[in-house]
Coordinates of C-alpha atoms in Angstrom, one line a residue:
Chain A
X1 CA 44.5 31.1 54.5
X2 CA 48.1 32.6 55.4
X3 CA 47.3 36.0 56.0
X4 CA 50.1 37.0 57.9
X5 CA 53.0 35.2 55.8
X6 CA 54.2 37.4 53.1
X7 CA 56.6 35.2 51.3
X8 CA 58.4 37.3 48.6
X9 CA 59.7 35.3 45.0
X10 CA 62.9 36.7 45.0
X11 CA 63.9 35.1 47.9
X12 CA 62.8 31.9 46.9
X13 CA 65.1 32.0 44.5
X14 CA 67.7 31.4 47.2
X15 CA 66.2 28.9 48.7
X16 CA 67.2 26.8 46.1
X17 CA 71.0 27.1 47.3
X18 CA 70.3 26.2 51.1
X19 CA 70.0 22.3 50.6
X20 CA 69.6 21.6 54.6
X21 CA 65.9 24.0 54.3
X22 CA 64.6 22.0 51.6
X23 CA 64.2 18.6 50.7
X24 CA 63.3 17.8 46.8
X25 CA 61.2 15.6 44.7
X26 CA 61.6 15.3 41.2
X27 CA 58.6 14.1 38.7
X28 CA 60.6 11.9 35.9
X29 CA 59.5 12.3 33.0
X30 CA 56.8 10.0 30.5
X31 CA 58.8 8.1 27.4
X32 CA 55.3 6.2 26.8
X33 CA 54.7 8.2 23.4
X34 CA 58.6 8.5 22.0
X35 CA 61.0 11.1 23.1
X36 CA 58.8 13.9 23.0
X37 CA 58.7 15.5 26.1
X38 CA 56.4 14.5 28.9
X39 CA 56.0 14.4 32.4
X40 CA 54.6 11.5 34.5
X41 CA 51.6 12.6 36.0
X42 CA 51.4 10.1 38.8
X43 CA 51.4 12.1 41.9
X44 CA 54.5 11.5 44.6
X45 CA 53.9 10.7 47.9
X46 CA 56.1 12.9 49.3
X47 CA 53.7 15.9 48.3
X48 CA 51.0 14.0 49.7
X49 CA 50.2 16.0 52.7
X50 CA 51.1 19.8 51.1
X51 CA 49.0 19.6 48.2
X52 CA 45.8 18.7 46.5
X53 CA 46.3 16.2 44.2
X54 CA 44.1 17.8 41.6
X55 CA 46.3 20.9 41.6
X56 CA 49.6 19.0 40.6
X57 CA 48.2 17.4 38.0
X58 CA 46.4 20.3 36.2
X59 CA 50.3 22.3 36.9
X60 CA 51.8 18.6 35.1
X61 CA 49.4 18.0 32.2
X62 CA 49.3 22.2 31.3
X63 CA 53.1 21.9 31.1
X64 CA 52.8 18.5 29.2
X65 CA 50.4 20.7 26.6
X66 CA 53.0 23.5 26.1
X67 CA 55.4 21.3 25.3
X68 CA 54.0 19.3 23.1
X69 CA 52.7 22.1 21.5
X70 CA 56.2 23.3 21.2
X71 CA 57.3 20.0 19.4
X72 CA 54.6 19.8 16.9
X73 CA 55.5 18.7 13.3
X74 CA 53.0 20.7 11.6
X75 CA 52.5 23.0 8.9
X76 CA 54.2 26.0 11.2
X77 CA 57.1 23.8 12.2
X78 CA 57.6 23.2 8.3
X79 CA 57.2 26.7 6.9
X80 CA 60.0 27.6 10.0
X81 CA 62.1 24.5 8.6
X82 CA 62.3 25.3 5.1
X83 CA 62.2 29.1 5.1
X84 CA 65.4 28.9 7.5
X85 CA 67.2 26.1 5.3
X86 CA 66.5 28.8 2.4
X87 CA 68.4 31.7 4.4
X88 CA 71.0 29.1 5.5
X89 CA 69.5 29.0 9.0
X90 CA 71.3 32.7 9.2
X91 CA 67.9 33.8 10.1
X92 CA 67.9 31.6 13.9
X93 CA 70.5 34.5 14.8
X94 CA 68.0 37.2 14.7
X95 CA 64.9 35.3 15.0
X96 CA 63.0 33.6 18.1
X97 CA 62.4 29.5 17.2
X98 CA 59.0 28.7 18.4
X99 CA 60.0 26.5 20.5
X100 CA 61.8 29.4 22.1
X101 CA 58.7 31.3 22.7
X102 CA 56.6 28.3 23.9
X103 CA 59.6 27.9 26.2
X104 CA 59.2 31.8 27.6
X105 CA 55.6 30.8 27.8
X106 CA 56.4 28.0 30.2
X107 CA 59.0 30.1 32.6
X108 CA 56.0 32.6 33.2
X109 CA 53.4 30.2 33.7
X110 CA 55.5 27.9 36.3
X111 CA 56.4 31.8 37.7
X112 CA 52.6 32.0 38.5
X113 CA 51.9 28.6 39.4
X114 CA 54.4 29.3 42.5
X115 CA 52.9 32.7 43.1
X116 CA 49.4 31.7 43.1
X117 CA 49.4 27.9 44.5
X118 CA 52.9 26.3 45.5
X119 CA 54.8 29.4 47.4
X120 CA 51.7 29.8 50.0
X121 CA 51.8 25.8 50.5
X122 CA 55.7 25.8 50.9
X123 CA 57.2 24.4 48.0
X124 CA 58.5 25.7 45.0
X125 CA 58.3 24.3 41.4
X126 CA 61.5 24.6 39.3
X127 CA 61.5 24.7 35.4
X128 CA 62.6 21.5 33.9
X129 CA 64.9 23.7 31.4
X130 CA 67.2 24.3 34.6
X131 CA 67.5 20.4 34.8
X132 CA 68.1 19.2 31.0
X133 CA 64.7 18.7 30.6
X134 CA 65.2 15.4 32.8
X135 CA 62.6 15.9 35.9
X136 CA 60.4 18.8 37.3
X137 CA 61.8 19.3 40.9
X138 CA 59.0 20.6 44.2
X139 CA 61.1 22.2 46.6
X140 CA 59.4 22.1 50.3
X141 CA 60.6 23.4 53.5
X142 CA 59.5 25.9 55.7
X143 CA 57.3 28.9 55.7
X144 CA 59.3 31.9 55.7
X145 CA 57.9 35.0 57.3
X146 CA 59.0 38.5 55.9
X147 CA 61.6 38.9 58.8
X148 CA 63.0 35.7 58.1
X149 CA 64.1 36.2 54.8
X150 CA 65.1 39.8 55.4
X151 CA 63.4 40.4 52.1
X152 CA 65.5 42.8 50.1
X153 CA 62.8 43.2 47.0
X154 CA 63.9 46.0 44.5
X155 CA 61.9 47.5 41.6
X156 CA 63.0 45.3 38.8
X157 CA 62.4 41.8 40.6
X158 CA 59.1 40.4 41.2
X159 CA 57.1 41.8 43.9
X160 CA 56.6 41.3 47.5
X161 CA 52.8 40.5 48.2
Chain B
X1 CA 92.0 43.6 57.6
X2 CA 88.7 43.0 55.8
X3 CA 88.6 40.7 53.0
X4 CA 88.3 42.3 49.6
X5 CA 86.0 40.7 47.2
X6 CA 86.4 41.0 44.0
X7 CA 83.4 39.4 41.8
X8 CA 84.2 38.9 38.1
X9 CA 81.1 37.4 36.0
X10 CA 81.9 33.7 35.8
X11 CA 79.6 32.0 33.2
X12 CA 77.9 28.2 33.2
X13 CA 80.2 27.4 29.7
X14 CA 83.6 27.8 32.6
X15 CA 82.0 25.4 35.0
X16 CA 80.7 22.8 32.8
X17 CA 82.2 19.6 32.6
X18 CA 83.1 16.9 29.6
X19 CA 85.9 18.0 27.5
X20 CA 84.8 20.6 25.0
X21 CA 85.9 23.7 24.3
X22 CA 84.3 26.9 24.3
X23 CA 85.0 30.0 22.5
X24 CA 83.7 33.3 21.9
X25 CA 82.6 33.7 25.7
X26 CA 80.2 30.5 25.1
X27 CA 78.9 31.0 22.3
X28 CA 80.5 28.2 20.4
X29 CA 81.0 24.7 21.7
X30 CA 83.1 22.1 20.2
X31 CA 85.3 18.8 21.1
X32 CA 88.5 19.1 22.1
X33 CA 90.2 17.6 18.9
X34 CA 90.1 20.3 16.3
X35 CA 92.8 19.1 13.8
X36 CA 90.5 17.2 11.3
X37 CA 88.1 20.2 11.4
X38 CA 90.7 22.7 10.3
X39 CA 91.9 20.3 7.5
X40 CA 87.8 20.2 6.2
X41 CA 88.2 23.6 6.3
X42 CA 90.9 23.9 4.5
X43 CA 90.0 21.2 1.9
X44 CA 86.5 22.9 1.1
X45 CA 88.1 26.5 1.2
X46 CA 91.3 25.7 -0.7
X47 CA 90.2 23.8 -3.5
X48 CA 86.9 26.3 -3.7
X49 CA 89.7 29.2 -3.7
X50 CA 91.1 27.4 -7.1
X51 CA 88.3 27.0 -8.7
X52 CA 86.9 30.5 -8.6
X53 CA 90.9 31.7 -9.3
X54 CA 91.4 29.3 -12.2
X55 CA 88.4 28.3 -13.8
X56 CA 85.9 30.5 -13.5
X57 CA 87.2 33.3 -15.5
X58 CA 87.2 31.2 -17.8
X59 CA 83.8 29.8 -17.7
X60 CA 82.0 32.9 -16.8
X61 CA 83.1 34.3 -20.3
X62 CA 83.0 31.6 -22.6
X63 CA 79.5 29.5 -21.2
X64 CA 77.5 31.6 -18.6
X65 CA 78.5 33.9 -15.7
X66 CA 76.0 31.9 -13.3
X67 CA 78.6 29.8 -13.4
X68 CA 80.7 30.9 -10.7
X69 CA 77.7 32.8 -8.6
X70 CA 75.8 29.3 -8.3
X71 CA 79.3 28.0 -6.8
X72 CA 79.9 30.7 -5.2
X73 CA 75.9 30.4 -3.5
X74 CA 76.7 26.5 -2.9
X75 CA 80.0 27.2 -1.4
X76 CA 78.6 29.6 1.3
X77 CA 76.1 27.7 1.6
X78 CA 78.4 24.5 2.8
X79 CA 80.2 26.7 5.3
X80 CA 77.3 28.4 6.8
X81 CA 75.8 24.0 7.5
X82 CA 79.7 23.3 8.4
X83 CA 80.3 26.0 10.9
X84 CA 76.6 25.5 12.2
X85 CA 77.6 22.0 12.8
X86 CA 80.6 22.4 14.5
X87 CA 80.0 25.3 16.8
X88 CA 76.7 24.3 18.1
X89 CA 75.4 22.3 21.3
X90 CA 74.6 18.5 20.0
X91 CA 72.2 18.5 22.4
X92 CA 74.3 17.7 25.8
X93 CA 72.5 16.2 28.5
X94 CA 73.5 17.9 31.8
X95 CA 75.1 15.7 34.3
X96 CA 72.6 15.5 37.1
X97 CA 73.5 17.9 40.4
X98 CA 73.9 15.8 43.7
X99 CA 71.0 15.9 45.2
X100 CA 69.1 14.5 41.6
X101 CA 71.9 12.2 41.5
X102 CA 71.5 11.1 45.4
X103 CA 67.3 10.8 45.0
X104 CA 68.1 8.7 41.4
X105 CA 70.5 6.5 44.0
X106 CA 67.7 5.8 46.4
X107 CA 65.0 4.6 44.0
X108 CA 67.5 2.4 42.2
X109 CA 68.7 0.5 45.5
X110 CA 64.7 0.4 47.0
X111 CA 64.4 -1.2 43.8
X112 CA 67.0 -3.6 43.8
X113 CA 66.3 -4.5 47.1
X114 CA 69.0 -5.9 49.9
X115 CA 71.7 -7.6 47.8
X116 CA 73.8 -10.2 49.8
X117 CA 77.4 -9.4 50.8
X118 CA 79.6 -10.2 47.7
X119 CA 77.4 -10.6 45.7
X120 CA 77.2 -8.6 42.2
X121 CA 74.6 -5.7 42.3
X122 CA 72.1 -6.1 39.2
X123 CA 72.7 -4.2 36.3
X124 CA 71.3 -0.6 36.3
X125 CA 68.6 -0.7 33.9
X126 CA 64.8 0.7 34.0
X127 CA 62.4 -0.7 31.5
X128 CA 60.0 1.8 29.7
X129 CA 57.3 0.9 27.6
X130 CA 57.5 3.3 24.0
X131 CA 55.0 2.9 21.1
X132 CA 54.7 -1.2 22.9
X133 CA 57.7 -2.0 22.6
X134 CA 59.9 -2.5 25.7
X135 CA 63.0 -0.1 26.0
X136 CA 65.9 -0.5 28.6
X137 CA 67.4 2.9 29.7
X138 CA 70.5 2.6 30.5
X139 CA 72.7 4.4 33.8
X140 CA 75.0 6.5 32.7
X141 CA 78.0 6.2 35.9
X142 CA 79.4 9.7 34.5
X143 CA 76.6 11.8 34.2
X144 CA 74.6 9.8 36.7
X145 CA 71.5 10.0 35.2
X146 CA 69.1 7.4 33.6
X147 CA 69.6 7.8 29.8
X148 CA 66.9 8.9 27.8
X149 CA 65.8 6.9 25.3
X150 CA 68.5 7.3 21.9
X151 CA 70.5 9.2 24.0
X152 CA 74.7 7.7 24.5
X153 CA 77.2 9.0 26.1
X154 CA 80.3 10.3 23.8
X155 CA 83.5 9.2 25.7
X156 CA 85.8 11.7 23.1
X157 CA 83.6 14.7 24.4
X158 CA 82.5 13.0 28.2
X159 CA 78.4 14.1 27.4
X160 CA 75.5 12.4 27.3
X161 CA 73.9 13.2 24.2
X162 CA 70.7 13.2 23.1
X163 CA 69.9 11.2 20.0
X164 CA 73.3 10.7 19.9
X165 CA 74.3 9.6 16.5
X166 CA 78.3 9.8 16.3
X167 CA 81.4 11.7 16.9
X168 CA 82.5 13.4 13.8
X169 CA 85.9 14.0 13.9
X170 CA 85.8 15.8 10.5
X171 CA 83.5 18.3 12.0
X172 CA 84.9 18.8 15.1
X173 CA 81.9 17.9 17.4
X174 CA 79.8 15.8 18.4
X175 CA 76.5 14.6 16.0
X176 CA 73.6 14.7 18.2
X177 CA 69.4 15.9 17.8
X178 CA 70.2 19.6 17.7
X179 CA 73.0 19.9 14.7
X180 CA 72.0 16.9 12.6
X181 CA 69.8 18.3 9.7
X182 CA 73.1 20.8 9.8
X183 CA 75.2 17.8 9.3
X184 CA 72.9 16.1 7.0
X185 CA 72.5 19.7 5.2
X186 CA 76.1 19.8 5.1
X187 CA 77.0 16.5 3.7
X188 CA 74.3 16.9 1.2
X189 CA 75.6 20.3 -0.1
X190 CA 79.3 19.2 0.3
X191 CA 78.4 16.3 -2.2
X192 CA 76.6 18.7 -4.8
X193 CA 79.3 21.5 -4.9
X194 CA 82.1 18.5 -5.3
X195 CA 80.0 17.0 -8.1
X196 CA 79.8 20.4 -9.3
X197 CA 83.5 21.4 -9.3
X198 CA 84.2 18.2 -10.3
X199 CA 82.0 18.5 -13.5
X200 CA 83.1 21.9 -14.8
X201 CA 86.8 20.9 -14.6
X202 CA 86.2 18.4 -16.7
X203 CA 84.4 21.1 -19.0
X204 CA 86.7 23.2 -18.4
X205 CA 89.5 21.2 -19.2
X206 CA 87.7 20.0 -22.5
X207 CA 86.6 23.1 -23.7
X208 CA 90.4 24.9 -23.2
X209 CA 92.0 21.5 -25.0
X210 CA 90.0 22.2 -28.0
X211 CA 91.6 25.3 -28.5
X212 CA 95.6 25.1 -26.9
X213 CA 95.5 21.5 -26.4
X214 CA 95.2 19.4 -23.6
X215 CA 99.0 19.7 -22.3
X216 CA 98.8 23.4 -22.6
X217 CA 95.8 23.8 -20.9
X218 CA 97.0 22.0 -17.9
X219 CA 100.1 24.3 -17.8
X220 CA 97.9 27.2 -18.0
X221 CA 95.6 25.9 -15.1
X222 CA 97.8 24.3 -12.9
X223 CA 95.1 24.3 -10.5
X224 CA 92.6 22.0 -11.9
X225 CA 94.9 19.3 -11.1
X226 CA 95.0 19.1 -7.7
X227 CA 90.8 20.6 -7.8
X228 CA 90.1 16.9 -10.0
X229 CA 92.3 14.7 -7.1
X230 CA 90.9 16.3 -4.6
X231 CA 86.8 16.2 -5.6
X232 CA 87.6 12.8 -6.7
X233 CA 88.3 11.1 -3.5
X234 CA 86.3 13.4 -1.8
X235 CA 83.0 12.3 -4.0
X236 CA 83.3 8.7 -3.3
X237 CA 83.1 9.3 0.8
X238 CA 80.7 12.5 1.0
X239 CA 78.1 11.0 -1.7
X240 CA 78.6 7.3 0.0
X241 CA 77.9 9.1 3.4
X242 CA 75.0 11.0 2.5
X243 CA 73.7 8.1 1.1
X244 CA 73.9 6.5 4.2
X245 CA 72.3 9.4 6.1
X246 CA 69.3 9.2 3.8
X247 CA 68.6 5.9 4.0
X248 CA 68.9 6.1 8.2
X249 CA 66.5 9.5 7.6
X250 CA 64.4 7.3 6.2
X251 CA 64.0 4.7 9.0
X252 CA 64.4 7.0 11.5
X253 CA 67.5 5.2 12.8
X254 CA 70.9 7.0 14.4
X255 CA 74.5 5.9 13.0
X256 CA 74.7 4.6 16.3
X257 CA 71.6 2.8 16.6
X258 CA 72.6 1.0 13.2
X259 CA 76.3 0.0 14.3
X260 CA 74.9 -1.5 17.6
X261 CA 71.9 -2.9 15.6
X262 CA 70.0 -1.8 18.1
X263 CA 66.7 -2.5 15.5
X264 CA 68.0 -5.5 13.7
X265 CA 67.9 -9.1 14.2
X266 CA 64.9 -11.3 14.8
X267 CA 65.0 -11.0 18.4
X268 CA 65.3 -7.5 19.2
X269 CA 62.6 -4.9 19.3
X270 CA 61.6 -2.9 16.1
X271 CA 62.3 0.4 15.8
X272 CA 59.7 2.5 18.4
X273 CA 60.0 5.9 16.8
X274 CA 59.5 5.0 13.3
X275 CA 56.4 6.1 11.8
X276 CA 56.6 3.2 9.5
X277 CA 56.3 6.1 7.0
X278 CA 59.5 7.1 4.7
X279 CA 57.9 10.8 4.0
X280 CA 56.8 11.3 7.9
X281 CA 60.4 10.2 9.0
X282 CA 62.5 12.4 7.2
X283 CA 60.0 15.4 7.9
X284 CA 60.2 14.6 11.4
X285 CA 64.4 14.5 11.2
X286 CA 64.9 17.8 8.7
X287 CA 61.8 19.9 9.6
X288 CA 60.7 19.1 13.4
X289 CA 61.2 21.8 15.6
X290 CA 64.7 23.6 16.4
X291 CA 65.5 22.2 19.4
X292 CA 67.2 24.9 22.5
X293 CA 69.8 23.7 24.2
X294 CA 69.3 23.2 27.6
X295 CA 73.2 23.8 28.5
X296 CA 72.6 27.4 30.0
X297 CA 76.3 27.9 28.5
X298 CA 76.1 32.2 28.8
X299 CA 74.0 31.9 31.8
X300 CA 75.6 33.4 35.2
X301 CA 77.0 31.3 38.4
X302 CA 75.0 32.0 41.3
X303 CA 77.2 33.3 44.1
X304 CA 75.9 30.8 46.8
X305 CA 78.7 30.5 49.7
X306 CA 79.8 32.9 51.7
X307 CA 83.4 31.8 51.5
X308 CA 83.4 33.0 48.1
X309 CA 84.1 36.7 50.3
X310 CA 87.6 35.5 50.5
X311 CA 87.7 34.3 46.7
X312 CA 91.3 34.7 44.8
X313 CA 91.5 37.7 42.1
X314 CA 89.7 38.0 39.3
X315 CA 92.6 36.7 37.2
X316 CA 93.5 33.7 38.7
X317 CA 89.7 32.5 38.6
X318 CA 90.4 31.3 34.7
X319 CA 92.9 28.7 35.8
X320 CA 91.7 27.9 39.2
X321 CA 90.5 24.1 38.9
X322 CA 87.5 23.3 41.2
X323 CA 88.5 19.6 42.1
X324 CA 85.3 18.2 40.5
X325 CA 85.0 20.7 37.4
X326 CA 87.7 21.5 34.5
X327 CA 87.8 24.6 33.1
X328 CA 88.7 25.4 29.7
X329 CA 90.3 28.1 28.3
X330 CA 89.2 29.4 24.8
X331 CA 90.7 27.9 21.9
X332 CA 93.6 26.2 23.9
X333 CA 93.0 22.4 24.3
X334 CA 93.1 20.9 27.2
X335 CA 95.9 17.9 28.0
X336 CA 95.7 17.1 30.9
X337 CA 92.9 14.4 32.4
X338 CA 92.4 15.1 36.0
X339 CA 91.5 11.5 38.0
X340 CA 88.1 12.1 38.1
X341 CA 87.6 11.9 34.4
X342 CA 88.9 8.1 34.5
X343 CA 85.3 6.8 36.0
X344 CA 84.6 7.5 32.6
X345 CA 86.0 4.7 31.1
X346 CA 83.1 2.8 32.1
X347 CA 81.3 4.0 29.3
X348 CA 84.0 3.7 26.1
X349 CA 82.0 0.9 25.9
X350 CA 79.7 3.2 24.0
X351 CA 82.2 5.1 22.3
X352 CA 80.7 5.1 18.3
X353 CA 83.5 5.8 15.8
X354 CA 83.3 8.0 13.1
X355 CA 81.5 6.7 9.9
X356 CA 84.6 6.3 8.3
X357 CA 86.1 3.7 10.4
X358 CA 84.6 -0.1 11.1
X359 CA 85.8 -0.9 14.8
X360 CA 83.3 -2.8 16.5
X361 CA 83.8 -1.0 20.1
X362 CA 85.9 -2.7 22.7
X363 CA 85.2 -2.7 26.4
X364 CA 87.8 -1.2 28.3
X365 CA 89.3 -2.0 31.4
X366 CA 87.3 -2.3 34.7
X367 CA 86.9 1.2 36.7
X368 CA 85.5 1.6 40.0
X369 CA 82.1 1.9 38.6
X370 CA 81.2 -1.9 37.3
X371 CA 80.6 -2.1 33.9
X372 CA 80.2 -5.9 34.3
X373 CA 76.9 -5.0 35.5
X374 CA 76.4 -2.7 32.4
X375 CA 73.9 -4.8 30.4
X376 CA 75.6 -3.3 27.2
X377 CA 79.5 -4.3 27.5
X378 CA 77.9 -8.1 28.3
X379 CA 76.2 -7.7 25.1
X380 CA 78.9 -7.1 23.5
X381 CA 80.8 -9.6 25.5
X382 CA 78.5 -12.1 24.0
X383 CA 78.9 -10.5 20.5
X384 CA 82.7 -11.3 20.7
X385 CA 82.6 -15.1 21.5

């Protein structure tokens, strides 16, 4: 329980410039089933003592599941193919791909996985999208406390709790 | 005297490196080599330009005015695939920041272990098991990162690409997993509207020689002259290359897999990511999902150092090199090859030339990176004795 440590998201946003506050580990990813992407769920030692080893691999195998829902050949992923070869794929600059939307689905769901789980344990999960696709990175360093972080929160960005 | 900081919005596409170019404020990306692309252009739009100017007047009135309006449907068609070829992202594989670079460093030496003084360190290679069959991913020196699996690194552009399958020169980019149904699209819609110019001259021409005689006719349509030369040669490369594109559609096989037969030979491993299926591979190749690119190339820098307070004004930002990035202006290739590029070398040994051209690819010479130790150049070391 970390009552008195209000730790706001905007700010750990920044935290991701200041290499000397955190150190990084990055999950590679799993080429076991082709190039589709996948993450290994082995769990690092690094993390060892921060988190439950449960919770990192429910966070790796739900991100595993949107993307390979994502890069299903299915009936969807045909109708999308051959209705934008008819328009001359002129449509993809108006329209949202679905893997465009499963990918929006992923940034909010890593957004609450820090809220909820990894920001009160001190680390910070980034989206793979920021690194190629290559490796999921956990930020840990510190606990910040409100005064620390002089935490500047207006309306439009992501609350302070 | 306080410093005056002026911030102007500098976007990802002016901080990338490789050599491409960038135009419409990111928005298109393309190699630096453009000349080939604007003589396709040219080709396609010139001889199209004679066709509806020359013959389809004629052909509209005296067969069928679908005539022209197919062509015309076909022709937009090929420069809607052309231009979605050229100006999009291959599929680029950013170069890995330092501190994924630095972390990649210290598992390959705990792996490698303490290697004696003088001694050549093993090749940098990491085994991964696909479909059971063993794969070796290879380092890339340049982009620091272990390849994916079919991805290569394009020495003409300086990227890693992901299922990279060549360098088209004619296209002005690289070939790579996001643009090649474009470029398959295009070269199979290139081949149709040739074969169909080339079939209504020839109509054309007969059906006009009937009436004013063949000599006449060609006075009249001076045009269909150079149309016939130029469809001609044009049909035997663009029907032989989508040939060749089906057929590695149908095995699930890159250009560049097949030159380096990567899948051939008794000894080497079969094709992982075939489905052994003809109908399931080319579904997977022109209708799997539209892949994003993950090169944020509109995306904002992030102000992170406080010495940027003291930063130069706005307008000199453009052509301010950082030592380890080149910028590029729009449009205006870049000459010059700062010394940081030439680590790169190391990997022309994967440079894949276009389809057009036979070179088996030749190791360069020895940079500070070893590619000695570079399983591939020994390979092809071998290959050559």
């Amino acid at each position: 329980p970390l009552k008195n440590t209000n730790i706001c998201f905007h700010n750990l946003q920044e935290l991701r410039h200041s290499a000397s506050l955190a150190t990084k580990v990055f999950i590679q990813r799993d080429y076991s089933e082709g190039t589709v992407c996948r993450f290994q769920t082995k769990f690092p030692s690094e993390l060892d003592s921060r988190i439950e080893r449960t919770l990192f691999e429910e966070t790796v195998k739900t991100l595993n599941s949107y993307y390979a829902e994502a890069e299903m050949i299915g009936g969807q992923s045909y109708l999308e193919g051959c209705l934008a070869c008819a328009t001359a794929y002129i449509i993809f600059l108006c329209m949202e791909t679905r893997y465009e939307k499963v990918l929006k689905k992923i940034s909010g769901y890593i957004q609450e996985q820090n809220e909820k789980i990894y920001a009160p344990r001190g680390l910070l999960l980034t989206d793979p999208i920021e690194r190629g696709m290559r490796v999921v990175s956990f930020f840990h360093g510190r606990l910040f406390t409100a005064q620390n972080l002089g935490c500047k929160c207006d309306e439009k960005s992501s609350r302070c709790f | 005297m306080s410093a005056v900081m002026i911030t102007r919005k500098v976007r990802k596409w002016e901080k990338l490196p490789g050599k491409n170019t960038f135009c419409c404020d990111g928005r298109v990306m393309m190699a630096r080599q453009k000349g080939v692309f604007y003589l396709t252009l040219f080709l396609i739009i010139g001889t199209c330009s004679l066709f509806f100017a020359f013959e389809c007047p004629y052909l509209a009135v005296n067969l069928s005015p679908a005539i022209p309006v197919f062509a015309a449907l076909l022709f937009l068609f090929v420069m809607a695939m052309l231009l979605r070829t050229s100006f999009s992202d291959p599929g680029v594989l950013p170069r890995a920041l330092p501190e994924e670079a630095t972390f990649i460093e210290m598992e390959i030496e705990a792996a490698n272990g303490n290697v004696p003084a003088g001694q050549r360190p093993p090749p940098r290679i990491r085994n991964v098991q696909i479909n059971n069959q063993i794969v070796k991913l290879k380092y890339c020196y340049t982009c620091k990162i272990f390849r994916p699996p079919r991805a290569s690194h394009c020495s003409i552009c300086d990227n890693c690409v992901d299922r990279f399958d060549h360098h088209c020169p004619w296209v002005g980019n690289c070939v790579g997993k996001r643009n090649y149904r474009y470029f398959y699209l295009f070269t199979l819609s290139l081949s149709l509207l040739t074969i169909y110019i080339f079939t209504f001259d020839i109509v054309h021409v007969v059906m006009r020689s009937v009436d004013s005689g063949f000599l006449n006719t060609l006075k009249e349509t001076p045009g269909t002259v150079l149309e016939v030369l130029v469809c001609f040669f044009t049909l035997w490369s663009v029907v032989g290359l989508t040939g060749f594109h089906t057929y590695l559609i149908s095995l699930n096989q890159t250009t560049n897999e097949d030159i380096k037969g990567s899948w051939s030979g008794k000894n080497r491993v079969q094709n992982p990511y075939s489905h052994k299926n003809i109908i399931k591979n080319c579904c997977e190749v022109l209708c799997g999902p539209a892949y994003p690119s993950v090169l944020d190339r509109r995306g904002l820098m992030q102000e992170d150092s406080p010495a940027s307070e003291t930063s130069p004004p706005s307008s000199s930002s453009m052509n301010s090199v950082p030592q380890t990035t080149k910028t590029t202006a729009p449009l205006i290739p870049n000459e010059h090859t700062p010394d940081d590029v030439k680590p790169s070398i190391a990997d022309s040994a994967e440079k894949t030339p276009s389809p057009k051209e036979e070179e088996s690819p030749a190791p360069k010479l020895p940079p500070l990176a070893s590619p000695e130790t570079d399983a591939e150049t020994s390979i092809i070391k071998d290959k050559a004795h």
